[in-house]
Structures are given as C-alpha cells and as structure tokens.
CSV table of C-alpha atoms and ligand atoms in Angstrom, one decimal:
chain,number,residue,atom,x,y,z
A,136,MET,CA,28.5,-8.3,8.2
A,137,SER,CA,25.2,-8.9,6.3
A,138,THR,CA,23.3,-5.9,5.1
A,139,VAL,CA,19.6,-5.8,5.8
A,140,GLN,CA,17.2,-5.0,3.0
A,141,VAL,CA,14.7,-2.5,4.4
A,142,PRO,CA,11.3,-3.3,2.9
A,143,GLU,CA,9.0,-0.6,1.4
A,144,ILE,CA,6.6,0.4,4.2
A,145,LYS,CA,3.1,1.5,3.3
A,146,LYS,CA,2.0,3.5,6.3
A,147,GLY,CA,-1.8,3.3,6.6
A,148,LEU,CA,-1.7,0.6,3.9
A,149,GLU,CA,-2.4,3.4,1.5
A,150,GLY,CA,-2.9,2.1,-2.0
A,151,VAL,CA,-2.4,-1.5,-0.9
A,152,TYR,CA,-4.8,-4.2,-2.3
A,153,PHE,CA,-5.1,-7.2,0.0
A,154,THR,CA,-8.2,-8.9,-1.4
A,155,VAL,CA,-10.9,-8.7,-4.1
A,156,SER,CA,-14.3,-7.3,-3.1
A,157,ASN,CA,-17.2,-6.5,-5.4
A,158,VAL,CA,-19.5,-5.3,-2.6
A,159,SER,CA,-18.9,-1.6,-3.2
A,160,ALA,CA,-16.3,0.5,-5.1
A,161,ILE,CA,-15.1,4.0,-5.2
A,162,ASN,CA,-13.7,6.0,-8.0
A,163,GLY,CA,-11.9,8.6,-6.0
A,164,GLN,CA,-10.8,10.8,-8.9
A,165,GLU,CA,-14.3,11.1,-10.4
A,166,GLY,CA,-16.2,11.0,-7.1
A,167,ARG,CA,-18.2,7.9,-7.9
A,168,LEU,CA,-19.5,5.2,-5.6
A,169,VAL,CA,-21.3,2.0,-6.6
A,170,TYR,CA,-22.8,-0.9,-4.6
A,171,ARG,CA,-22.5,-4.1,-6.6
A,172,GLY,CA,-22.0,-1.8,-9.6
A,173,ILE,CA,-25.2,0.3,-9.1
A,174,PRO,CA,-24.5,4.0,-8.7
A,175,ILE,CA,-25.3,5.4,-5.2
A,176,GLU,CA,-27.4,8.1,-6.8
A,177,ALA,CA,-29.8,5.5,-8.2
A,178,LEU,CA,-30.0,3.6,-4.9
A,179,ALA,CA,-30.6,6.8,-2.9
A,180,GLU,CA,-33.4,7.7,-5.4
A,181,HIS,CA,-35.2,4.4,-5.8
A,182,SER,CA,-34.1,1.9,-3.2
A,183,SER,CA,-34.7,1.3,0.5
A,184,PHE,CA,-32.2,0.3,3.2
A,185,GLU,CA,-33.6,-3.2,3.3
A,186,GLU,CA,-33.3,-3.7,-0.4
A,187,THR,CA,-29.8,-2.2,-0.4
A,188,SER,CA,-28.8,-4.5,2.4
A,189,PHE,CA,-30.0,-7.5,0.3
A,190,LEU,CA,-28.1,-6.2,-2.7
A,191,LEU,CA,-24.9,-5.8,-0.7
A,192,ILE,CA,-25.1,-9.3,0.9
A,193,GLU,CA,-26.5,-11.3,-2.0
A,194,GLY,CA,-24.8,-9.4,-4.8
A,195,ARG,CA,-28.0,-8.6,-6.8
A,196,LEU,CA,-31.3,-6.8,-6.4
A,197,PRO,CA,-34.0,-9.0,-4.9
A,198,ARG,CA,-37.2,-10.0,-6.7
A,199,ARG,CA,-40.3,-8.7,-5.0
A,200,ASP,CA,-41.0,-11.9,-3.1
A,201,GLU,CA,-37.3,-12.1,-2.0
A,202,LEU,CA,-37.4,-8.6,-0.7
A,203,GLU,CA,-40.6,-9.3,1.2
A,204,THR,CA,-39.0,-12.3,2.9
A,205,PHE,CA,-35.9,-10.3,3.7
A,206,VAL,CA,-37.9,-7.5,5.2
A,207,GLN,CA,-39.9,-9.9,7.3
A,208,THR,CA,-36.7,-11.6,8.5
A,209,LEU,CA,-35.3,-8.2,9.6
A,210,ARG,CA,-38.6,-7.2,11.3
A,211,ARG,CA,-38.8,-10.6,13.1
A,212,ASN,CA,-35.3,-10.1,14.5
A,213,MET,CA,-35.4,-6.5,15.6
A,214,ASP,CA,-36.2,-7.3,19.2
A,215,VAL,CA,-33.3,-7.4,21.8
A,216,PRO,CA,-33.5,-9.7,24.8
A,217,GLY,CA,-34.6,-8.1,28.0
A,218,GLN,CA,-31.4,-9.2,29.7
A,219,VAL,CA,-29.4,-7.2,27.2
A,220,ILE,CA,-31.6,-4.1,27.8
A,221,ASP,CA,-31.2,-4.7,31.6
A,222,ALA,CA,-27.4,-4.9,31.1
A,223,LEU,CA,-27.5,-1.6,29.2
A,224,LYS,CA,-29.4,0.0,32.1
A,225,LYS,CA,-26.5,-0.7,34.4
A,226,LEU,CA,-24.0,1.3,32.3
A,227,PRO,CA,-23.2,4.9,33.4
A,228,ARG,CA,-25.4,7.4,31.6
A,229,SER,CA,-22.2,9.1,30.3
A,230,THR,CA,-21.3,6.0,28.2
A,231,HIS,CA,-21.0,7.1,24.6
A,232,PRO,CA,-23.7,5.5,22.4
A,233,MET,CA,-21.0,3.8,20.3
A,234,ASP,CA,-19.6,2.1,23.4
A,235,ALA,CA,-23.1,1.1,24.5
A,236,LEU,CA,-23.7,-0.3,21.0
A,237,ARG,CA,-20.4,-2.3,21.1
A,238,PHE,CA,-21.3,-3.5,24.6
A,239,GLY,CA,-24.8,-4.5,23.4
A,240,VAL,CA,-23.4,-6.5,20.4
A,241,SER,CA,-21.0,-8.3,22.7
A,242,ALA,CA,-23.8,-9.1,25.1
A,243,LEU,CA,-26.1,-10.4,22.3
A,244,VAL,CA,-23.8,-13.2,21.3
A,245,GLY,CA,-24.8,-15.4,24.2
A,246,PHE,CA,-28.5,-15.1,23.3
A,247,ASP,CA,-28.0,-16.2,19.7
A,248,ALA,CA,-29.4,-19.8,19.4
A,249,GLU,CA,-26.7,-20.5,16.7
A,250,VAL,CA,-23.8,-19.4,18.8
A,251,MET,CA,-20.8,-21.1,17.5
A,252,ASP,CA,-18.3,-23.5,19.0
A,253,PRO,CA,-14.9,-21.8,18.2
A,254,ARG,CA,-13.9,-25.0,16.3
A,255,GLU,CA,-16.6,-24.5,13.8
A,256,GLY,CA,-14.7,-21.7,12.1
A,257,LEU,CA,-12.1,-24.2,10.9
A,258,ALA,CA,-14.7,-25.3,8.4
A,259,LEU,CA,-13.7,-22.2,6.4
A,260,MET,CA,-10.3,-23.6,5.9
A,261,GLY,CA,-11.2,-27.2,5.2
A,262,LYS,CA,-11.9,-29.2,2.1
A,263,ASP,CA,-15.5,-30.1,3.1
A,264,GLU,CA,-17.5,-27.8,0.9
A,265,GLU,CA,-20.7,-28.5,2.7
A,266,ALA,CA,-19.3,-27.6,6.1
A,267,ARG,CA,-17.8,-24.5,4.7
A,268,ARG,CA,-21.1,-23.5,3.2
A,269,ALA,CA,-22.9,-24.3,6.5
A,270,TYR,CA,-20.6,-22.0,8.4
A,271,TRP,CA,-20.9,-19.3,5.8
A,272,GLU,CA,-24.7,-19.5,5.9
A,273,LYS,CA,-24.7,-19.4,9.7
A,274,GLY,CA,-22.5,-16.3,9.6
A,275,LYS,CA,-25.0,-14.7,7.1
A,276,ARG,CA,-28.0,-15.5,9.4
A,277,MET,CA,-26.1,-14.0,12.4
A,278,GLY,CA,-25.2,-10.9,10.3
A,279,ILE,CA,-28.8,-10.3,9.3
A,280,ARG,CA,-29.9,-10.7,12.9
A,281,LEU,CA,-27.3,-8.1,13.8
A,282,ILE,CA,-28.5,-5.7,11.1
A,283,ALA,CA,-32.0,-6.1,12.5
A,284,LYS,CA,-31.0,-5.4,16.1
A,285,PHE,CA,-28.7,-2.4,15.6
A,286,PRO,CA,-31.5,0.2,15.5
A,287,THR,CA,-33.1,-1.3,18.5
A,288,LEU,CA,-29.9,-1.2,20.5
A,289,VAL,CA,-29.0,2.3,19.6
A,290,ALA,CA,-32.5,3.6,20.3
A,291,ALA,CA,-32.7,1.7,23.5
A,292,TRP,CA,-29.6,3.4,24.8
A,293,HIS,CA,-31.0,6.8,23.8
A,294,ARG,CA,-34.2,6.1,25.8
A,295,ILE,CA,-32.4,4.6,28.8
A,296,ARG,CA,-30.0,7.5,29.0
A,297,GLN,CA,-32.9,9.9,29.3
A,298,GLY,CA,-34.7,7.7,31.9
A,299,LEU,CA,-37.5,7.0,29.3
A,300,PRO,CA,-39.1,3.6,28.7
A,301,VAL,CA,-37.6,1.5,25.9
A,302,VAL,CA,-39.8,1.4,22.8
A,303,ASP,CA,-40.4,-1.9,21.0
A,304,PRO,CA,-40.3,-1.9,17.2
A,305,LEU,CA,-43.5,-1.8,15.1
A,306,PRO,CA,-44.0,-4.6,12.5
A,307,ASP,CA,-45.5,-2.2,9.9
A,308,LEU,CA,-42.7,0.3,9.9
A,309,SER,CA,-39.6,0.3,7.7
A,310,HIS,CA,-36.1,-0.2,9.2
A,311,ALA,CA,-35.5,3.6,9.0
A,312,GLY,CA,-39.0,4.3,10.3
A,313,ASN,CA,-38.6,1.9,13.2
A,314,PHE,CA,-35.3,3.4,14.2
A,315,LEU,CA,-36.9,6.9,14.5
A,316,TYR,CA,-40.0,5.4,16.2
A,317,MET,CA,-37.9,3.7,18.8
A,318,MET,CA,-35.8,6.8,19.4
A,319,PHE,CA,-38.7,9.2,19.9
A,320,GLY,CA,-41.7,7.0,20.8
A,321,GLU,CA,-43.8,8.3,17.9
A,322,LYS,CA,-44.2,7.4,14.3
A,323,PRO,CA,-42.0,9.6,12.1
A,324,THR,CA,-43.4,11.8,9.3
A,325,PRO,CA,-43.0,10.4,5.8
A,326,THR,CA,-40.3,12.9,5.1
A,327,ALA,CA,-38.3,12.0,8.2
A,328,GLU,CA,-38.6,8.3,7.4
A,329,ARG,CA,-37.5,8.9,3.8
A,330,VAL,CA,-34.5,11.1,4.8
A,331,MET,CA,-33.4,8.5,7.4
A,332,ASP,CA,-33.8,5.7,4.8
A,333,VAL,CA,-31.6,7.7,2.3
A,334,ALA,CA,-29.0,8.3,5.0
A,335,LEU,CA,-28.8,4.6,5.8
A,336,ILE,CA,-28.5,3.7,2.1
A,337,LEU,CA,-25.7,6.2,1.6
A,338,HIS,CA,-23.7,4.9,4.6
A,339,ALA,CA,-24.2,1.2,4.0
A,340,ALA,CA,-20.9,0.4,2.4
A,341,HIS,CA,-17.8,2.2,1.2
A,342,GLY,CA,-15.0,0.2,-0.1
A,343,MET,CA,-12.2,-1.0,2.2
A,344,ASN,CA,-12.7,1.7,4.9
A,345,ALA,CA,-11.1,1.3,8.3
A,346,SER,CA,-14.1,-0.4,10.0
A,347,THR,CA,-14.8,-2.8,7.2
A,348,PHE,CA,-11.1,-3.8,7.2
A,349,THR,CA,-11.3,-4.2,10.9
A,350,ALA,CA,-14.3,-6.5,10.5
A,351,ILE,CA,-12.4,-8.5,7.9
A,352,VAL,CA,-9.2,-8.8,9.9
A,353,ILE,CA,-11.2,-10.2,12.8
A,354,ALA,CA,-13.3,-12.5,10.6
A,355,SER,CA,-10.2,-13.8,8.9
A,356,THR,CA,-9.3,-15.6,12.1
A,357,ALA,CA,-12.4,-17.7,11.4
A,358,VAL,CA,-14.2,-16.3,14.4
A,359,ASP,CA,-18.0,-15.6,14.7
A,360,MET,CA,-19.7,-12.7,13.1
A,361,TYR,CA,-20.4,-10.9,16.4
A,362,SER,CA,-16.7,-10.6,17.2
A,363,ALA,CA,-16.1,-9.1,13.8
A,364,ILE,CA,-18.9,-6.6,14.1
A,365,ALA,CA,-18.0,-5.6,17.6
A,366,GLY,CA,-14.5,-4.8,16.5
A,367,ALA,CA,-15.8,-2.8,13.5
A,368,ILE,CA,-17.9,-0.6,15.8
A,369,GLY,CA,-14.7,0.3,17.7
A,370,ALA,CA,-13.0,1.4,14.5
A,371,LEU,CA,-15.9,3.4,13.3
A,372,LYS,CA,-16.0,5.4,16.5
A,373,GLY,CA,-12.8,7.2,15.8
A,374,PRO,CA,-12.9,10.9,14.7
A,375,LEU,CA,-10.8,10.2,11.6
A,376,HIS,CA,-13.6,7.8,10.5
A,377,GLY,CA,-17.3,7.7,11.5
A,378,GLY,CA,-16.7,9.9,14.6
A,379,ALA,CA,-16.2,12.9,12.4
A,380,ASN,CA,-19.9,13.5,11.8
A,381,GLN,CA,-20.6,14.4,15.4
A,382,LEU,CA,-17.7,16.9,15.3
A,383,VAL,CA,-18.8,18.7,12.2
A,384,LEU,CA,-21.9,20.1,13.9
A,385,ALA,CA,-19.7,21.2,16.8
A,386,GLN,CA,-17.5,23.2,14.4
A,387,LEU,CA,-20.5,24.8,12.7
A,388,ARG,CA,-21.9,25.7,16.1
A,389,GLU,CA,-18.6,27.2,17.1
A,390,ILE,CA,-18.7,29.5,14.0
A,391,GLN,CA,-22.4,30.3,14.8
A,392,ALA,CA,-21.4,31.4,18.3
A,393,ARG,CA,-18.7,33.6,16.9
A,394,GLY,CA,-21.2,35.5,14.7
A,395,GLY,CA,-22.3,33.2,11.9
A,396,VAL,CA,-21.7,33.3,8.2
A,397,SER,CA,-19.7,36.5,8.2
A,398,ARG,CA,-17.1,34.9,10.5
A,399,VAL,CA,-16.6,31.7,8.5
A,400,GLU,CA,-13.4,32.8,6.7
A,401,GLU,CA,-11.8,34.2,9.8
A,402,TRP,CA,-12.6,31.0,11.7
A,403,LEU,CA,-11.2,28.8,8.9
A,404,GLU,CA,-8.0,30.8,8.5
A,405,GLU,CA,-7.4,30.5,12.2
A,406,LEU,CA,-8.0,26.7,12.1
A,407,LEU,CA,-5.8,26.1,9.1
A,408,SER,CA,-3.0,28.3,10.5
A,409,ARG,CA,-2.6,25.9,13.4
A,410,LYS,CA,-2.9,22.9,11.1
A,411,GLY,CA,-6.3,22.1,12.4
A,412,ARG,CA,-8.7,20.0,10.3
A,413,VAL,CA,-12.2,20.9,9.0
A,414,MET,CA,-14.3,17.9,10.1
A,415,GLY,CA,-16.3,16.4,7.3
A,416,PHE,CA,-13.6,17.4,4.7
A,417,GLY,CA,-11.0,15.2,3.0
A,418,HIS,CA,-10.8,11.5,2.3
A,419,ARG,CA,-8.2,8.9,1.8
A,420,VAL,CA,-9.7,7.8,-1.5
A,421,TYR,CA,-11.9,10.6,-2.8
A,422,LYS,CA,-9.9,13.5,-4.3
A,423,ALA,CA,-13.2,14.9,-5.7
A,424,TYR,CA,-16.6,15.7,-4.2
A,425,ASP,CA,-18.0,12.8,-2.3
A,426,PRO,CA,-21.3,11.8,-4.2
A,427,ARG,CA,-23.0,11.0,-0.8
A,428,ALA,CA,-22.3,14.5,0.4
A,429,ARG,CA,-24.0,16.0,-2.7
A,430,ILE,CA,-27.2,14.0,-1.9
A,431,LEU,CA,-27.1,14.9,1.8
A,432,LYS,CA,-26.5,18.5,1.0
A,433,LYS,CA,-29.7,18.6,-0.9
A,434,TRP,CA,-31.6,17.1,2.0
A,435,ALA,CA,-29.9,19.3,4.5
A,436,GLY,CA,-31.0,22.3,2.4
A,437,GLU,CA,-34.6,21.0,2.3
A,438,LEU,CA,-34.8,20.3,6.0
A,439,ALA,CA,-33.1,23.6,6.9
A,440,LYS,CA,-36.0,25.5,5.5
A,441,GLU,CA,-37.7,24.9,8.8
A,442,LYS,CA,-35.0,24.5,11.3
A,443,GLU,CA,-31.4,25.6,11.8
A,444,ARG,CA,-31.3,27.7,8.6
A,445,GLU,CA,-28.2,29.5,9.8
A,446,LEU,CA,-26.2,26.4,10.5
A,447,TYR,CA,-26.9,25.2,6.9
A,448,GLU,CA,-25.8,28.6,5.5
A,449,ILE,CA,-22.6,28.5,7.6
A,450,ALA,CA,-21.9,25.0,6.2
A,451,VAL,CA,-22.4,26.1,2.6
A,452,LYS,CA,-20.1,29.1,3.1
A,453,LEU,CA,-17.5,26.9,4.8
A,454,GLU,CA,-17.7,24.5,2.0
A,455,GLU,CA,-17.2,27.3,-0.6
A,456,ILE,CA,-14.2,28.9,1.1
A,457,ASN,CA,-12.6,25.6,2.1
A,458,ILE,CA,-12.8,24.3,-1.5
A,459,GLN,CA,-11.1,27.5,-2.7
A,460,LYS,CA,-8.3,26.9,-0.2
A,461,LEU,CA,-7.9,23.1,-0.2
A,462,GLY,CA,-9.7,22.0,-3.4
A,463,GLU,CA,-6.5,21.9,-5.3
A,464,LYS,CA,-5.1,19.4,-2.8
A,465,GLY,CA,-8.1,17.2,-3.5
A,466,ILE,CA,-9.9,18.0,-0.3
A,467,PHE,CA,-13.6,18.2,-0.6
A,468,PRO,CA,-16.6,17.6,1.6
A,469,ASN,CA,-17.1,14.0,2.6
A,470,VAL,CA,-20.3,12.2,3.7
A,471,ASP,CA,-20.0,13.5,7.2
A,472,PHE,CA,-20.1,17.2,6.3
A,473,TYR,CA,-23.9,17.4,5.7
A,474,SER,CA,-25.1,14.2,7.5
A,475,GLY,CA,-24.9,16.0,10.9
A,476,LEU,CA,-27.1,18.8,9.7
A,477,VAL,CA,-29.7,16.3,8.4
A,478,TYR,CA,-29.7,14.3,11.7
A,479,GLY,CA,-29.8,17.5,13.7
A,480,ALA,CA,-32.9,18.6,11.8
A,481,LEU,CA,-34.5,15.3,12.6
A,482,GLY,CA,-34.0,16.0,16.3
A,483,ILE,CA,-31.3,13.3,16.8
A,484,PRO,CA,-28.8,14.2,19.6
A,485,THR,CA,-25.2,14.7,18.3
A,486,GLU,CA,-23.7,11.8,20.1
A,487,PHE,CA,-26.1,9.5,18.1
A,488,PHE,CA,-24.8,10.6,14.7
A,489,THR,CA,-22.0,8.0,14.6
A,490,PRO,CA,-24.3,5.2,15.8
A,491,ILE,CA,-26.6,6.0,12.9
A,492,PHE,CA,-23.6,5.4,10.7
A,493,ALA,CA,-23.2,2.0,12.4
A,494,VAL,CA,-26.9,1.1,11.9
A,495,ALA,CA,-26.2,1.5,8.2
A,496,ARG,CA,-22.7,0.3,7.8
A,497,VAL,CA,-23.3,-3.0,9.6
A,498,SER,CA,-24.8,-4.2,6.3
A,499,GLY,CA,-21.6,-3.5,4.5
A,500,TRP,CA,-19.5,-5.1,7.2
A,501,VAL,CA,-21.6,-8.3,7.0
A,502,ALA,CA,-21.5,-8.3,3.2
A,503,ASP,CA,-17.7,-7.8,3.1
A,504,VAL,CA,-17.0,-10.4,5.8
A,505,LEU,CA,-19.1,-12.9,3.8
A,506,GLU,CA,-17.3,-12.1,0.6
A,507,TYR,CA,-14.0,-12.5,2.3
A,508,TRP,CA,-15.0,-15.8,3.9
A,509,LYS,CA,-15.6,-17.3,0.4
A,510,GLU,CA,-11.8,-17.6,0.2
A,511,ASN,CA,-10.7,-16.9,3.7
A,512,ARG,CA,-7.0,-16.3,4.5
A,513,LEU,CA,-5.7,-15.2,7.9
A,514,ILE,CA,-4.7,-11.6,7.7
A,515,ARG,CA,-1.2,-11.3,9.1
A,516,PRO,CA,1.0,-8.5,7.8
A,517,ARG,CA,4.4,-7.6,9.1
A,518,ALA,CA,5.9,-4.6,10.8
A,519,TRP,CA,9.5,-3.8,10.0
A,520,TYR,CA,11.9,-4.2,13.0
A,521,SER,CA,14.1,-1.2,12.4
A,522,ASP,CA,16.2,-1.7,15.5
A,523,GLN,CA,17.6,-5.0,14.2
A,524,VAL,CA,18.9,-5.9,17.6
A,525,TRP,CA,18.7,-9.6,18.3
A,526,ASP,CA,20.9,-10.1,21.4
A,527,ARG,CA,20.3,-7.2,23.8
A,528,PRO,CA,21.2,-8.5,27.2
A,529,TYR,CA,18.5,-8.9,29.8
A,530,VAL,CA,19.5,-6.6,32.7
A,531,PRO,CA,18.4,-7.9,36.1
A,532,ILE,CA,16.0,-5.4,37.8
A,533,ASP,CA,18.4,-4.4,40.6
A,534,GLU,CA,21.0,-3.4,38.1
A,535,ARG,CA,18.9,-1.1,35.9
B,847,LIG,N1,-9.0,19.9,6.9
B,847,LIG,C1,-7.8,20.5,6.6
B,847,LIG,N2,-6.8,19.9,6.0
B,847,LIG,C2,-6.9,18.6,5.7
B,847,LIG,C3,-8.1,17.9,5.9
B,847,LIG,C4,-9.1,18.6,6.5
B,847,LIG,N3,-10.3,18.0,6.8
B,847,LIG,N4,-7.9,16.6,5.5
B,847,LIG,C5,-6.6,16.5,5.0
B,847,LIG,N5,-6.0,17.7,5.1
B,847,LIG,C6,-4.7,18.1,4.7
B,847,LIG,C7,-3.7,17.6,5.8
B,847,LIG,O1,-3.4,18.5,6.8
B,847,LIG,C8,-2.5,17.3,4.9
B,847,LIG,O2,-1.8,18.5,4.6
B,847,LIG,P1,-0.3,18.7,4.4
B,847,LIG,O3,0.1,17.8,3.2
B,847,LIG,O4,0.0,20.1,4.2
B,847,LIG,O5,0.4,18.1,5.7
B,847,LIG,C9,-3.1,16.8,3.6
B,847,LIG,O6,-4.4,17.3,3.6
B,847,LIG,C10,-3.2,15.3,3.5
B,847,LIG,O7,-3.8,14.8,4.7
B,847,LIG,P2,-3.7,13.3,5.2
B,847,LIG,O8,-4.1,13.2,6.7
B,847,LIG,O9,-2.4,12.7,4.9
B,847,LIG,O10,-4.7,12.6,4.3
B,847,LIG,P3,-5.5,11.3,4.6
B,847,LIG,O11,-5.6,10.6,3.3
B,847,LIG,O12,-4.9,10.5,5.7
B,847,LIG,O13,-6.8,12.0,5.1
B,847,LIG,C11,-8.7,11.9,6.5
B,847,LIG,C12,-8.0,11.4,5.2
B,847,LIG,C13,-8.1,11.3,7.7
B,847,LIG,C14,-10.2,11.6,6.4
B,847,LIG,C15,-8.5,13.5,6.5
B,847,LIG,O14,-9.0,14.1,5.4
B,847,LIG,C16,-9.2,14.1,7.8
B,847,LIG,O15,-8.6,14.1,8.9
B,847,LIG,N6,-10.4,14.6,7.6
B,847,LIG,C17,-11.2,15.1,8.7
B,847,LIG,C18,-11.9,14.0,9.4
B,847,LIG,C19,-13.1,13.5,8.6
B,847,LIG,O16,-13.9,14.2,8.1
B,847,LIG,N7,-13.1,12.2,8.6
B,847,LIG,C20,-14.2,11.4,7.9
B,847,LIG,C21,-13.7,10.7,6.8
B,847,LIG,S1,-15.0,10.0,5.8
B,847,LIG,C22,-15.5,8.8,6.8
B,847,LIG,O17,-14.8,8.1,7.4
B,847,LIG,C23,-16.9,8.6,6.7
C-alpha cells in the first residue's frame, strides 16, 4: 500500500509569496507602508488622490503636465450612463452600498466602448509583444475609467436611496471634493475636501490584501478589468477586511450607550471574555501600530473638536486599554479604527464607510492587476484531498 505524503497546508496563504509586486509594501514589524517606495506619511502630507493613483499605476510621480492630463482624464470619465443610474433606481432601497457598487460596476461594462472580446485576453499569453501591450493599455484605460466612476456610483446610490436627485460631478473639483459634492449636493469645505483626500490616499493600496488578491486571481484568467474589479468589491465588503470600518463605529456607539468612557474597560473585558473581536484592531501583516491609523487618529481628533467628541474619547480610551491587553500579541489599531470617526464627522452614513474604502482602493486594484499582467500566469493553487478515497461506490437514489 502506497503511503501518501501530506503537503504542508498554509491556511489563509499566510506568509506565502505568489508573485512580485512593487506597487505597495508593508513592513509589519516596524509599522511602515510605502507606495512605490514612498512613505505613506509623505503622500498623506503632500500628495493628492489623483497623483497617488498615477504613482501606483505608472510606478513614478507625474510631472506637472502629466498630472494635469491624468486629472483631466479622470474628470472627463466621472459620469455614469443614465441607464446605469436607472438600473440602480430599480434596486431595493435596503441594498447595501457595496452591493449597489458591485452591481453598478457590472452594469457599466456594456457601456464601455472598448469592451473586450473574451479572446482578446489571450494576447497576454502570446508571443506578440504588440498585442500584449495593446491589451495591457486597454486594461489600463478601463481601470482609469473605473477609478473615475467609483465616486459617482457610490454617491448616486446614496442619493437614490434617500429619494434625492442624483448630482453630476463638477469639473473644477478634485476627486475627493467631487465625491463629497455628489453625496451631499453642496461643495465641501476645504477641510472636508482635504480630509477626504487624505483618507483616499491612505486607503489606495496595501500590499497583497484579500481584495487585491481577488482582483489578481480573476485577472489572471485573462479576463477584462471590470470582472476583476467587481470581484474585488465583493472581497472588500467582508467584516474581516474593509467591512470592519462600519462596525467600529457601532462598537463605539455601544460603549457610549452604556455610559461612555468610564465603561470602556468593562465593555472590553466582556467582549474579550467571549472571544469577541475589537473591530479596527489587529492585522495579518502589521504587528505594530498601523501608520495609516496614526494619521487618521490625528484627523479624527481635529474633527472631533466640533462633533462627536465623546465618541473620539471613547476610541482613544479603548485603544489605550486594548493595547495594554493585546499589544504584546501584536494587536494594534488598524486603518479602520479611526476612519469611521473621520467619515462620521463628515456626515457620511455608516453604510458608506466601506464604499469609500473602495473608491480609494480601486486605484491599487488596477495598479496591481496591471503589474501582474506584465507576466501573467493563471492562479490555480491546490487543496489537499484528505479523504484520499478514489473509488467510493455511487449508490442509486432509492438505496440511500
Ligand atoms: N480583537 C481581539 N482579538 C483579536 C483581534 C481583535 N481585533 N484580532 C486578532 N485577535 C486575536 C485572536 O482572537 C487570536 O487570539 P488567540 O491566538 O488567543 O486565538 C489572535 O489575535 C490571532 O488572531 P487571528 O484571527 O489568527 O489573526 P489574523 O492574522 O487572521 O487577524 C484580522 C487579522 C482578521 C484582521 C483580525 O485581527 C481581526 O479579526 N480584526 C478585526 C477586524 C478588522 O479590524 N479588520 C480590518 C483589518 S484591516 C483591513 O482590512 C483594512
């Protein structure tokens, strides 16, 4: 009888390297994040979401004229066809904004003038360098159109859901500014626009996270960019990934309802005693403080001067006690811990927190798919068949 060698199984692909990517990188031990080698702190301080998207996709910072062209391309492509808006209007109002976004992206594909014949993707695998380049460039143009349309789709669903007219983007506003304008129907204050811009920069890319991996897995089948991005939205929605930001605020409000800052410790002990999780804490890669959380904490503190001061104070206390309890396990605040407070202060409804993440991360998804397509290989891992039964009889239905 032959003995079967059981392979090493890496649940959750933890620590597995499956490709090379220089789009963004995390040093989890030191709590560092770079986009194309540039520290996130410098980008949050000096860059814009538009410039950061160019950086992620092209691999370098743009010259002034290149940035201007890129910005204009985004602005020109922000509009969403009326038929897609009409289709959104037919969804039940209870539809989660992430589902509406995924639906919108799927609906958009048919309106893209460069929609691909499925055979075109085979160019990625062929020897014809020109055809491969043409496919790649087409994917890039589609990706940029998607980046442009994400704020419009998300804001449109917000308006439709409330029975309000959909607001068209304004050509003279930034990407972040337009998003807020289309959500609320009035131009944002310079502070609100800047905070949103910073939040978009901070969320634009983050190593081989679950949604980026999903986008790459789909793209590796040599399919179009829309399919890859629609799949990534699904992955981002989960509460272990982007969906956590909407849950953080719910936890903070729960503590507030129980009596506020003085009840934080009691609430936390109760949660941990039943093996519950503090949302916005912990990370597969970071075993130190997430640098994005540090930046958002500062902004949350600034904005909380006016609104929701108590929620911010609860968050700071929760952070302090949780680090005392879980810090030695390498569990620290992640980007989601303070982002909800920032969005809440901007008046954004909780269910739209994860879509904002998507509005930003779509740049990283596009950049990583394009990087992977430079040397595409179908992603096809294996699952161990532990039963090792190869001749189980088929029992007819009447005999079972
Ligand atoms: N609160 C309490 N305990 C936690 C938390 C948390 N947020 N995160 C991890 N732990 C504990 C686990 O209970 C486990 O404890 P044990 O060893 O005693 O059983 C230990 O830390 C390791 O946890 P894992 O789930 O194995 O760690 P993993 O690497 O899979 O965790 C994850 C990453 C899923 C993000 C986790 O930290 C978590 O669930 N956090 C809360 C949700 C969240 O904030 N997600 C957003 C992540 S960032 C992003 O996607 C933008």
